[in-house]
């Protein structure tokens, strides 16, 4: 699991089910933690957090799927593991606008957003990635009466480096 401190804006990987978060707060200080399961596959770890400027970031997430081959398993990599696809993706449906945060063990190659009513129209978003923290962030535009479909893609050749 990953814990995201909404006030402190920090990620903490919880290695076991009985992991604890130790925290010292001063008088009138506070923090709220969002806990999310980490999806692990193909040597990649990923967990969506949600809209980072909200007190309940994960409340913006409508649905998410597991890490999958970007081409449903029909495109294999040329690396040491022939079962490794050349690209991996995750799809997330989220409501609202603002800065979307996620934990990722590796930097993605691209982040794409589109709406369900116009699936052929997609926009590649600029994003930032903090290698030390594993924090991925990108801006979500205003939605149009339905959730955004976010697709995050990793190039597996970059995972092996």
PDB file of C-alpha atoms in Angstrom:
ATOM      1  CA  UNK A   1       0.000   0.000   0.000  1.00  0.00           C
ATOM      2  CA  UNK A   2       0.962   3.648  -0.386  1.00  0.00           C
ATOM      3  CA  UNK A   3       0.021   6.392   2.074  1.00  0.00           C
ATOM      4  CA  UNK A   4      -0.287   9.976   0.848  1.00  0.00           C
ATOM      5  CA  UNK A   5      -0.303  12.776   3.440  1.00  0.00           C
ATOM      6  CA  UNK A   6      -2.718  15.422   2.160  1.00  0.00           C
ATOM      7  CA  UNK A   7      -1.248  18.254   4.270  1.00  0.00           C
ATOM      8  CA  UNK A   8       2.407  17.193   4.182  1.00  0.00           C
ATOM      9  CA  UNK A   9       2.166  16.108   0.508  1.00  0.00           C
ATOM     10  CA  UNK A  10       4.334  13.058   1.152  1.00  0.00           C
ATOM     11  CA  UNK A  11       4.272   9.452  -0.048  1.00  0.00           C
ATOM     12  CA  UNK A  12       5.087   6.555   2.255  1.00  0.00           C
ATOM     13  CA  UNK A  13       5.261   2.984   1.003  1.00  0.00           C
ATOM     14  CA  UNK A  14       3.727   0.586   3.530  1.00  0.00           C
ATOM     15  CA  UNK A  15       5.660  -2.641   3.000  1.00  0.00           C
ATOM     16  CA  UNK A  16       3.458  -4.928   5.107  1.00  0.00           C
ATOM     17  CA  UNK A  17      -0.156  -5.095   6.222  1.00  0.00           C
ATOM     18  CA  UNK A  18       0.893  -4.196   9.770  1.00  0.00           C
ATOM     19  CA  UNK A  19       3.051  -1.209   8.734  1.00  0.00           C
ATOM     20  CA  UNK A  20       2.621   1.923  10.815  1.00  0.00           C
ATOM     21  CA  UNK A  21       2.925   5.611  10.057  1.00  0.00           C
ATOM     22  CA  UNK A  22       4.797   7.509  12.737  1.00  0.00           C
ATOM     23  CA  UNK A  23       4.100  11.215  12.759  1.00  0.00           C
ATOM     24  CA  UNK A  24       4.747  14.120  15.128  1.00  0.00           C
ATOM     25  CA  UNK A  25       2.320  16.994  14.907  1.00  0.00           C
ATOM     26  CA  UNK A  26       2.623  20.308  16.654  1.00  0.00           C
ATOM     27  CA  UNK A  27      -0.213  22.149  18.353  1.00  0.00           C
ATOM     28  CA  UNK A  28      -3.048  22.743  15.852  1.00  0.00           C
ATOM     29  CA  UNK A  29      -1.223  20.855  13.082  1.00  0.00           C
ATOM     30  CA  UNK A  30      -2.938  18.048  11.188  1.00  0.00           C
ATOM     31  CA  UNK A  31      -2.622  15.630   8.299  1.00  0.00           C
ATOM     32  CA  UNK A  32      -5.040  13.268   6.579  1.00  0.00           C
ATOM     33  CA  UNK A  33      -3.738  10.151   4.854  1.00  0.00           C
ATOM     34  CA  UNK A  34      -5.120   8.510   1.746  1.00  0.00           C
ATOM     35  CA  UNK A  35      -4.219   4.819   1.623  1.00  0.00           C
ATOM     36  CA  UNK A  36      -4.184   3.121  -1.792  1.00  0.00           C
ATOM     37  CA  UNK A  37      -3.230  -0.404  -2.870  1.00  0.00           C
ATOM     38  CA  UNK A  38      -0.146  -0.675  -5.065  1.00  0.00           C
ATOM     39  CA  UNK A  39      -0.698  -2.562  -8.325  1.00  0.00           C
ATOM     40  CA  UNK A  40       2.454  -4.539  -9.253  1.00  0.00           C
ATOM     41  CA  UNK A  41       3.071  -6.211 -12.588  1.00  0.00           C
ATOM     42  CA  UNK A  42       5.877  -6.453 -15.171  1.00  0.00           C
ATOM     43  CA  UNK A  43       8.349  -5.073 -12.587  1.00  0.00           C
ATOM     44  CA  UNK A  44       6.313  -1.849 -12.243  1.00  0.00           C
ATOM     45  CA  UNK A  45       4.495  -0.584  -9.138  1.00  0.00           C
ATOM     46  CA  UNK A  46       1.622   1.898  -9.498  1.00  0.00           C
ATOM     47  CA  UNK A  47      -1.110   3.395  -7.297  1.00  0.00           C
ATOM     48  CA  UNK A  48      -3.474   6.244  -8.232  1.00  0.00           C
ATOM     49  CA  UNK A  49      -3.994   8.779  -5.422  1.00  0.00           C
ATOM     50  CA  UNK A  50      -6.449  11.218  -7.035  1.00  0.00           C
ATOM     51  CA  UNK A  51      -6.769  15.000  -7.010  1.00  0.00           C
ATOM     52  CA  UNK A  52      -3.956  16.071  -4.695  1.00  0.00           C
ATOM     53  CA  UNK A  53      -5.432  19.413  -3.626  1.00  0.00           C
ATOM     54  CA  UNK A  54      -8.537  17.795  -2.126  1.00  0.00           C
ATOM     55  CA  UNK A  55      -8.839  16.579   1.476  1.00  0.00           C
ATOM     56  CA  UNK A  56     -10.073  13.250   0.098  1.00  0.00           C
ATOM     57  CA  UNK A  57      -7.996  12.873  -3.092  1.00  0.00           C
ATOM     58  CA  UNK A  58      -9.197   9.366  -3.904  1.00  0.00           C
ATOM     59  CA  UNK A  59     -12.822  10.555  -3.866  1.00  0.00           C
ATOM     60  CA  UNK A  60     -12.257  11.808  -7.424  1.00  0.00           C
ATOM     61  CA  UNK A  61     -11.428   8.325  -8.736  1.00  0.00           C
ATOM     62  CA  UNK A  62     -14.424   6.561 -10.268  1.00  0.00           C
ATOM     63  CA  UNK A  63     -12.621   3.401 -11.443  1.00  0.00           C
ATOM     64  CA  UNK A  64      -9.210   2.043 -12.334  1.00  0.00           C
ATOM     65  CA  UNK A  65      -7.945  -1.131 -13.943  1.00  0.00           C
ATOM     66  CA  UNK A  66      -4.845  -3.259 -13.450  1.00  0.00           C
ATOM     67  CA  UNK A  67      -1.579  -2.727 -15.268  1.00  0.00           C
ATOM     68  CA  UNK A  68      -1.967  -4.351 -18.688  1.00  0.00           C
ATOM     69  CA  UNK A  69      -0.074  -4.714 -21.935  1.00  0.00           C
ATOM     70  CA  UNK A  70      -0.766  -1.636 -24.065  1.00  0.00           C
ATOM     71  CA  UNK A  71      -1.590  -3.984 -26.950  1.00  0.00           C
ATOM     72  CA  UNK A  72      -3.457  -6.709 -25.015  1.00  0.00           C
ATOM     73  CA  UNK A  73      -0.470  -9.066 -25.105  1.00  0.00           C
ATOM     74  CA  UNK A  74       0.022  -9.177 -28.878  1.00  0.00           C
ATOM     75  CA  UNK A  75       3.205  -7.093 -28.917  1.00  0.00           C
ATOM     76  CA  UNK A  76       6.190  -8.657 -27.157  1.00  0.00           C
ATOM     77  CA  UNK A  77       9.403  -6.956 -26.197  1.00  0.00           C
ATOM     78  CA  UNK A  78      12.789  -7.868 -27.519  1.00  0.00           C
ATOM     79  CA  UNK A  79      14.481  -7.892 -24.094  1.00  0.00           C
ATOM     80  CA  UNK A  80      15.546 -10.848 -21.989  1.00  0.00           C
ATOM     81  CA  UNK A  81      11.953 -11.750 -21.046  1.00  0.00           C
ATOM     82  CA  UNK A  82      10.017 -12.475 -24.255  1.00  0.00           C
ATOM     83  CA  UNK A  83       6.720 -12.340 -22.301  1.00  0.00           C
ATOM     84  CA  UNK A  84       7.313  -8.686 -21.442  1.00  0.00           C
ATOM     85  CA  UNK A  85       5.221  -6.360 -23.655  1.00  0.00           C
ATOM     86  CA  UNK A  86       6.913  -3.311 -25.169  1.00  0.00           C
ATOM     87  CA  UNK A  87       4.405  -0.995 -23.493  1.00  0.00           C
ATOM     88  CA  UNK A  88       2.336  -1.184 -20.301  1.00  0.00           C
ATOM     89  CA  UNK A  89      -0.688   0.961 -19.502  1.00  0.00           C
ATOM     90  CA  UNK A  90      -3.230   1.643 -16.807  1.00  0.00           C
ATOM     91  CA  UNK A  91      -6.617   3.303 -17.306  1.00  0.00           C
ATOM     92  CA  UNK A  92      -8.229   5.495 -14.651  1.00  0.00           C
ATOM     93  CA  UNK A  93     -11.607   7.242 -14.704  1.00  0.00           C
ATOM     94  CA  UNK A  94     -11.651  10.396 -12.583  1.00  0.00           C
ATOM     95  CA  UNK A  95     -14.060  13.246 -11.896  1.00  0.00           C
ATOM     96  CA  UNK A  96     -13.091  16.858 -11.354  1.00  0.00           C
ATOM     97  CA  UNK A  97     -10.212  19.029 -12.402  1.00  0.00           C
ATOM     98  CA  UNK A  98      -6.922  19.880 -10.763  1.00  0.00           C
ATOM     99  CA  UNK A  99      -3.602  18.236 -10.078  1.00  0.00           C
ATOM    100  CA  UNK A 100      -3.870  14.440 -10.276  1.00  0.00           C
ATOM    101  CA  UNK A 101      -1.295  12.473  -8.271  1.00  0.00           C
ATOM    102  CA  UNK A 102      -0.162   8.872  -8.425  1.00  0.00           C
ATOM    103  CA  UNK A 103       2.670   6.737  -7.106  1.00  0.00           C
ATOM    104  CA  UNK A 104       4.812   5.062  -9.761  1.00  0.00           C
ATOM    105  CA  UNK A 105       8.060   3.144  -9.355  1.00  0.00           C
ATOM    106  CA  UNK A 106       9.098   4.308 -12.848  1.00  0.00           C
ATOM    107  CA  UNK A 107       8.582   7.392 -14.979  1.00  0.00           C
ATOM    108  CA  UNK A 108       5.876   6.892 -17.616  1.00  0.00           C
ATOM    109  CA  UNK A 109       6.450   7.712 -21.272  1.00  0.00           C
ATOM    110  CA  UNK A 110       3.122   9.541 -21.644  1.00  0.00           C
ATOM    111  CA  UNK A 111      -0.158  10.506 -19.995  1.00  0.00           C
ATOM    112  CA  UNK A 112      -3.275  10.814 -22.159  1.00  0.00           C
ATOM    113  CA  UNK A 113      -6.758  12.063 -21.237  1.00  0.00           C
ATOM    114  CA  UNK A 114     -10.047  11.930 -23.133  1.00  0.00           C
ATOM    115  CA  UNK A 115     -13.765  11.794 -22.437  1.00  0.00           C
ATOM    116  CA  UNK A 116     -16.014   8.796 -23.048  1.00  0.00           C
ATOM    117  CA  UNK A 117     -18.300  10.787 -25.388  1.00  0.00           C
ATOM    118  CA  UNK A 118     -15.366  11.586 -27.693  1.00  0.00           C
ATOM    119  CA  UNK A 119     -13.047   8.536 -27.465  1.00  0.00           C
ATOM    120  CA  UNK A 120     -11.294   9.438 -30.703  1.00  0.00           C
ATOM    121  CA  UNK A 121     -10.272  12.807 -29.245  1.00  0.00           C
ATOM    122  CA  UNK A 122      -7.398  12.549 -26.830  1.00  0.00           C
ATOM    123  CA  UNK A 123      -4.910  15.002 -25.394  1.00  0.00           C
ATOM    124  CA  UNK A 124      -1.422  14.144 -24.262  1.00  0.00           C
ATOM    125  CA  UNK A 125      -0.786  15.888 -20.951  1.00  0.00           C
ATOM    126  CA  UNK A 126       2.459  17.294 -19.651  1.00  0.00           C
ATOM    127  CA  UNK A 127       3.496  15.643 -16.392  1.00  0.00           C
ATOM    128  CA  UNK A 128       6.226  15.741 -13.816  1.00  0.00           C
ATOM    129  CA  UNK A 129       7.819  12.812 -12.042  1.00  0.00           C
ATOM    130  CA  UNK A 130       9.895  12.870  -8.866  1.00  0.00           C
ATOM    131  CA  UNK A 131      12.298   9.922  -9.104  1.00  0.00           C
ATOM    132  CA  UNK A 132      13.156   9.904  -5.385  1.00  0.00           C
ATOM    133  CA  UNK A 133       9.544   9.934  -4.160  1.00  0.00           C
ATOM    134  CA  UNK A 134       7.916   8.097  -7.063  1.00  0.00           C
ATOM    135  CA  UNK A 135       5.407  10.946  -7.303  1.00  0.00           C
ATOM    136  CA  UNK A 136       3.698  11.408 -10.671  1.00  0.00           C
ATOM    137  CA  UNK A 137       1.625  14.552 -11.164  1.00  0.00           C
ATOM    138  CA  UNK A 138      -0.308  16.102 -14.026  1.00  0.00           C
ATOM    139  CA  UNK A 139      -3.091  18.673 -14.493  1.00  0.00           C
ATOM    140  CA  UNK A 140      -6.594  17.455 -15.317  1.00  0.00           C
ATOM    141  CA  UNK A 141      -8.719  19.930 -17.292  1.00  0.00           C
ATOM    142  CA  UNK A 142     -12.372  20.677 -16.549  1.00  0.00           C
ATOM    143  CA  UNK A 143     -14.585  17.700 -17.271  1.00  0.00           C
ATOM    144  CA  UNK A 144     -17.643  17.768 -19.510  1.00  0.00           C
ATOM    145  CA  UNK A 145     -20.428  16.102 -17.464  1.00  0.00           C
ATOM    146  CA  UNK A 146     -18.622  12.760 -17.380  1.00  0.00           C
ATOM    147  CA  UNK A 147     -15.413  11.351 -15.933  1.00  0.00           C
ATOM    148  CA  UNK A 148     -12.062  11.790 -17.618  1.00  0.00           C
ATOM    149  CA  UNK A 149     -10.485   8.638 -18.969  1.00  0.00           C
ATOM    150  CA  UNK A 150      -6.788   8.827 -18.141  1.00  0.00           C
ATOM    151  CA  UNK A 151      -4.337   6.451 -19.811  1.00  0.00           C
ATOM    152  CA  UNK A 152      -0.806   6.280 -18.432  1.00  0.00           C
ATOM    153  CA  UNK A 153       1.732   4.441 -20.610  1.00  0.00           C
ATOM    154  CA  UNK A 154       5.186   3.099 -19.759  1.00  0.00           C
ATOM    155  CA  UNK A 155       7.754   1.981 -22.340  1.00  0.00           C
ATOM    156  CA  UNK A 156       9.223  -1.260 -20.940  1.00  0.00           C
ATOM    157  CA  UNK A 157      12.635  -0.597 -22.476  1.00  0.00           C
ATOM    158  CA  UNK A 158      12.849   2.335 -20.040  1.00  0.00           C
ATOM    159  CA  UNK A 159      11.877   0.058 -17.116  1.00  0.00           C
ATOM    160  CA  UNK A 160      14.863  -2.210 -17.735  1.00  0.00           C
ATOM    161  CA  UNK A 161      17.397   0.615 -17.528  1.00  0.00           C
TER     162      UNK A 161
END
